Amino acid sequence: MQPYQAADPTTRAQRMTDQMAKQLSLDEATSKKVYDLTLARAQKVDAIQKGTDDNKAKNQALKANADEFKSKLKGILTPDQFTKFESMRGRMGRGRGNSGPDGDKDSKDQK
């Protein structure tokens, strides 16, 4: 079995933007801003993943990147859209929206 290989940043950003546009009813201009932001985030994630073997430093950098993304996204979305985004994060991907900084996958089962 081959190790997990993430899609390229452009593909990941487009998928996330498409999903957010659909679920949050984003208009064209907002979708473009969200795409640009998610692309920048995905590119930073790739750079962080390749940059060091120190897991603690990597986790801190990934958390800082996620926090920056969330802060900037809050300035793009309406308050209602941002609230919906926060609730959908827990259901997306690997449930990271509900997990701790170390990516505890079981946290979604602890409600």
PDB file of N, CA, C and O in Angstrom, residues 41 44-45 48-49 54-72 86 89 96-97 99-103:
ATOM      1  N   ARG A  41      -3.249  29.055   1.518  1.00  0.00           N
ATOM      2  CA  ARG A  41      -3.147  28.163   2.672  1.00  0.00           C
ATOM      3  C   ARG A  41      -2.580  26.800   2.254  1.00  0.00           C
ATOM      4  O   ARG A  41      -1.692  26.260   2.914  1.00  0.00           O
ATOM      5  N   LYS A  44       1.096  26.951   1.601  1.00  0.00           N
ATOM      6  CA  LYS A  44       1.854  27.031   2.851  1.00  0.00           C
ATOM      7  C   LYS A  44       1.914  25.669   3.541  1.00  0.00           C
ATOM      8  O   LYS A  44       2.949  25.298   4.098  1.00  0.00           O
ATOM      9  N   VAL A  45       0.808  24.940   3.519  1.00  0.00           N
ATOM     10  CA  VAL A  45       0.777  23.604   4.127  1.00  0.00           C
ATOM     11  C   VAL A  45       1.824  22.709   3.473  1.00  0.00           C
ATOM     12  O   VAL A  45       2.586  22.022   4.158  1.00  0.00           O
ATOM     13  N   ILE A  48       5.268  23.730   4.598  1.00  0.00           N
ATOM     14  CA  ILE A  48       5.498  23.318   5.991  1.00  0.00           C
ATOM     15  C   ILE A  48       5.776  21.825   6.050  1.00  0.00           C
ATOM     16  O   ILE A  48       6.704  21.377   6.734  1.00  0.00           O
ATOM     17  N   GLN A  49       4.998  21.034   5.331  1.00  0.00           N
ATOM     18  CA  GLN A  49       5.159  19.575   5.352  1.00  0.00           C
ATOM     19  C   GLN A  49       6.533  19.157   4.824  1.00  0.00           C
ATOM     20  O   GLN A  49       7.132  18.218   5.323  1.00  0.00           O
ATOM     21  N   ASP A  54      10.741  17.900  12.149  1.00  0.00           N
ATOM     22  CA  ASP A  54      10.387  18.145  13.547  1.00  0.00           C
ATOM     23  C   ASP A  54       8.867  18.275  13.654  1.00  0.00           C
ATOM     24  O   ASP A  54       8.291  19.301  13.278  1.00  0.00           O
ATOM     25  N   ASN A  55       8.217  17.221  14.162  1.00  0.00           N
ATOM     26  CA  ASN A  55       6.755  17.212  14.207  1.00  0.00           C
ATOM     27  C   ASN A  55       6.171  18.323  15.069  1.00  0.00           C
ATOM     28  O   ASN A  55       5.129  18.874  14.740  1.00  0.00           O
ATOM     29  N   LYS A  56       6.834  18.654  16.165  1.00  0.00           N
ATOM     30  CA  LYS A  56       6.321  19.713  17.029  1.00  0.00           C
ATOM     31  C   LYS A  56       6.334  21.052  16.282  1.00  0.00           C
ATOM     32  O   LYS A  56       5.348  21.786  16.301  1.00  0.00           O
ATOM     33  N   ALA A  57       7.437  21.358  15.636  1.00  0.00           N
ATOM     34  CA  ALA A  57       7.533  22.604  14.865  1.00  0.00           C
ATOM     35  C   ALA A  57       6.528  22.596  13.715  1.00  0.00           C
ATOM     36  O   ALA A  57       5.892  23.615  13.420  1.00  0.00           O
ATOM     37  N   LYS A  58       6.386  21.459  13.066  1.00  0.00           N
ATOM     38  CA  LYS A  58       5.450  21.328  11.947  1.00  0.00           C
ATOM     39  C   LYS A  58       4.023  21.580  12.432  1.00  0.00           C
ATOM     40  O   LYS A  58       3.280  22.338  11.813  1.00  0.00           O
ATOM     41  N   ASN A  59       3.657  20.962  13.560  1.00  0.00           N
ATOM     42  CA  ASN A  59       2.307  21.135  14.089  1.00  0.00           C
ATOM     43  C   ASN A  59       2.037  22.589  14.481  1.00  0.00           C
ATOM     44  O   ASN A  59       0.956  23.115  14.231  1.00  0.00           O
ATOM     45  N   GLN A  60       3.028  23.242  15.074  1.00  0.00           N
ATOM     46  CA  GLN A  60       2.871  24.646  15.454  1.00  0.00           C
ATOM     47  C   GLN A  60       2.690  25.521  14.208  1.00  0.00           C
ATOM     48  O   GLN A  60       1.852  26.431  14.188  1.00  0.00           O
ATOM     49  N   ALA A  61       3.476  25.266  13.178  1.00  0.00           N
ATOM     50  CA  ALA A  61       3.374  26.040  11.937  1.00  0.00           C
ATOM     51  C   ALA A  61       2.030  25.796  11.249  1.00  0.00           C
ATOM     52  O   ALA A  61       1.408  26.731  10.731  1.00  0.00           O
ATOM     53  N   LEU A  62       1.564  24.546  11.247  1.00  0.00           N
ATOM     54  CA  LEU A  62       0.274  24.228  10.632  1.00  0.00           C
ATOM     55  C   LEU A  62      -0.865  24.892  11.390  1.00  0.00           C
ATOM     56  O   LEU A  62      -1.808  25.409  10.785  1.00  0.00           O
ATOM     57  N   LYS A  63      -0.787  24.899  12.714  1.00  0.00           N
ATOM     58  CA  LYS A  63      -1.825  25.547  13.517  1.00  0.00           C
ATOM     59  C   LYS A  63      -1.831  27.058  13.259  1.00  0.00           C
ATOM     60  O   LYS A  63      -2.897  27.650  13.101  1.00  0.00           O
ATOM     61  N   ALA A  64      -0.644  27.677  13.212  1.00  0.00           N
ATOM     62  CA  ALA A  64      -0.563  29.109  12.934  1.00  0.00           C
ATOM     63  C   ALA A  64      -1.157  29.419  11.560  1.00  0.00           C
ATOM     64  O   ALA A  64      -1.881  30.417  11.386  1.00  0.00           O
ATOM     65  N   ASN A  65      -0.869  28.569  10.573  1.00  0.00           N
ATOM     66  CA  ASN A  65      -1.406  28.746   9.223  1.00  0.00           C
ATOM     67  C   ASN A  65      -2.933  28.616   9.242  1.00  0.00           C
ATOM     68  O   ASN A  65      -3.634  29.416   8.615  1.00  0.00           O
ATOM     69  N   ALA A  66      -3.451  27.631   9.974  1.00  0.00           N
ATOM     70  CA  ALA A  66      -4.902  27.437  10.068  1.00  0.00           C
ATOM     71  C   ALA A  66      -5.563  28.621  10.761  1.00  0.00           C
ATOM     72  O   ALA A  66      -6.632  29.085  10.335  1.00  0.00           O
ATOM     73  N   ASP A  67      -4.936  29.121  11.816  1.00  0.00           N
ATOM     74  CA  ASP A  67      -5.492  30.272  12.536  1.00  0.00           C
ATOM     75  C   ASP A  67      -5.520  31.519  11.649  1.00  0.00           C
ATOM     76  O   ASP A  67      -6.486  32.285  11.651  1.00  0.00           O
ATOM     77  N   GLU A  68      -4.446  31.715  10.881  1.00  0.00           N
ATOM     78  CA  GLU A  68      -4.384  32.856   9.960  1.00  0.00           C
ATOM     79  C   GLU A  68      -5.475  32.737   8.891  1.00  0.00           C
ATOM     80  O   GLU A  68      -6.158  33.711   8.562  1.00  0.00           O
ATOM     81  N   PHE A  69      -5.654  31.531   8.353  1.00  0.00           N
ATOM     82  CA  PHE A  69      -6.684  31.277   7.349  1.00  0.00           C
ATOM     83  C   PHE A  69      -8.066  31.615   7.911  1.00  0.00           C
ATOM     84  O   PHE A  69      -8.856  32.327   7.283  1.00  0.00           O
ATOM     85  N   LYS A  70      -8.337  31.113   9.108  1.00  0.00           N
ATOM     86  CA  LYS A  70      -9.640  31.328   9.741  1.00  0.00           C
ATOM     87  C   LYS A  70      -9.890  32.821   9.964  1.00  0.00           C
ATOM     88  O   LYS A  70     -10.982  33.323   9.705  1.00  0.00           O
ATOM     89  N   SER A  71      -8.881  33.524  10.419  1.00  0.00           N
ATOM     90  CA  SER A  71      -8.997  34.962  10.671  1.00  0.00           C
ATOM     91  C   SER A  71      -9.305  35.720   9.378  1.00  0.00           C
ATOM     92  O   SER A  71     -10.188  36.586   9.343  1.00  0.00           O
ATOM     93  N   LYS A  72      -8.590  35.407   8.312  1.00  0.00           N
ATOM     94  CA  LYS A  72      -8.810  36.083   7.028  1.00  0.00           C
ATOM     95  C   LYS A  72     -10.165  35.697   6.428  1.00  0.00           C
ATOM     96  O   LYS A  72     -10.834  36.533   5.825  1.00  0.00           O
ATOM     97  N   GLU A  86     -17.956  27.124  10.181  1.00  0.00           N
ATOM     98  CA  GLU A  86     -17.452  26.522  11.416  1.00  0.00           C
ATOM     99  C   GLU A  86     -18.155  25.200  11.699  1.00  0.00           C
ATOM    100  O   GLU A  86     -17.508  24.231  12.081  1.00  0.00           O
ATOM    101  N   ARG A  89     -17.033  22.450   9.156  1.00  0.00           N
ATOM    102  CA  ARG A  89     -15.645  21.992   9.299  1.00  0.00           C
ATOM    103  C   ARG A  89     -15.567  20.684  10.068  1.00  0.00           C
ATOM    104  O   ARG A  89     -14.724  19.845   9.778  1.00  0.00           O
ATOM    105  N   ARG A  96     -11.240  17.466  11.350  1.00  0.00           N
ATOM    106  CA  ARG A  96     -10.263  18.322  12.019  1.00  0.00           C
ATOM    107  C   ARG A  96     -10.894  19.490  12.740  1.00  0.00           C
ATOM    108  O   ARG A  96     -10.318  20.018  13.669  1.00  0.00           O
ATOM    109  N   GLY A  97     -12.082  19.879  12.317  1.00  0.00           N
ATOM    110  CA  GLY A  97     -12.734  21.001  12.976  1.00  0.00           C
ATOM    111  C   GLY A  97     -13.030  20.724  14.435  1.00  0.00           C
ATOM    112  O   GLY A  97     -13.133  21.625  15.242  1.00  0.00           O
ATOM    113  N   SER A  99     -11.153  18.414  16.240  1.00  0.00           N
ATOM    114  CA  SER A  99     -10.007  17.763  16.864  1.00  0.00           C
ATOM    115  C   SER A  99      -9.082  18.768  17.524  1.00  0.00           C
ATOM    116  O   SER A  99      -9.116  19.955  17.236  1.00  0.00           O
ATOM    117  N   GLY A 100      -8.253  18.249  18.391  1.00  0.00           N
ATOM    118  CA  GLY A 100      -7.285  19.085  19.080  1.00  0.00           C
ATOM    119  C   GLY A 100      -6.124  19.409  18.167  1.00  0.00           C
ATOM    120  O   GLY A 100      -6.089  18.994  17.003  1.00  0.00           O
ATOM    121  N   PRO A 101      -5.120  20.129  18.683  1.00  0.00           N
ATOM    122  CA  PRO A 101      -3.998  20.541  17.850  1.00  0.00           C
ATOM    123  C   PRO A 101      -3.177  19.372  17.321  1.00  0.00           C
ATOM    124  O   PRO A 101      -2.489  19.498  16.326  1.00  0.00           O
ATOM    125  N   ASP A 102      -3.287  18.209  17.954  1.00  0.00           N
ATOM    126  CA  ASP A 102      -2.516  17.069  17.455  1.00  0.00           C
ATOM    127  C   ASP A 102      -3.354  16.163  16.569  1.00  0.00           C
ATOM    128  O   ASP A 102      -2.957  15.050  16.260  1.00  0.00           O
ATOM    129  N   GLY A 103      -4.534  16.635  16.143  1.00  0.00           N
ATOM    130  CA  GLY A 103      -5.322  15.897  15.166  1.00  0.00           C
ATOM    131  C   GLY A 103      -5.974  14.651  15.709  1.00  0.00           C
ATOM    132  O   GLY A 103      -6.072  13.646  15.033  1.00  0.00           O
TER     133      GLY A 103
END
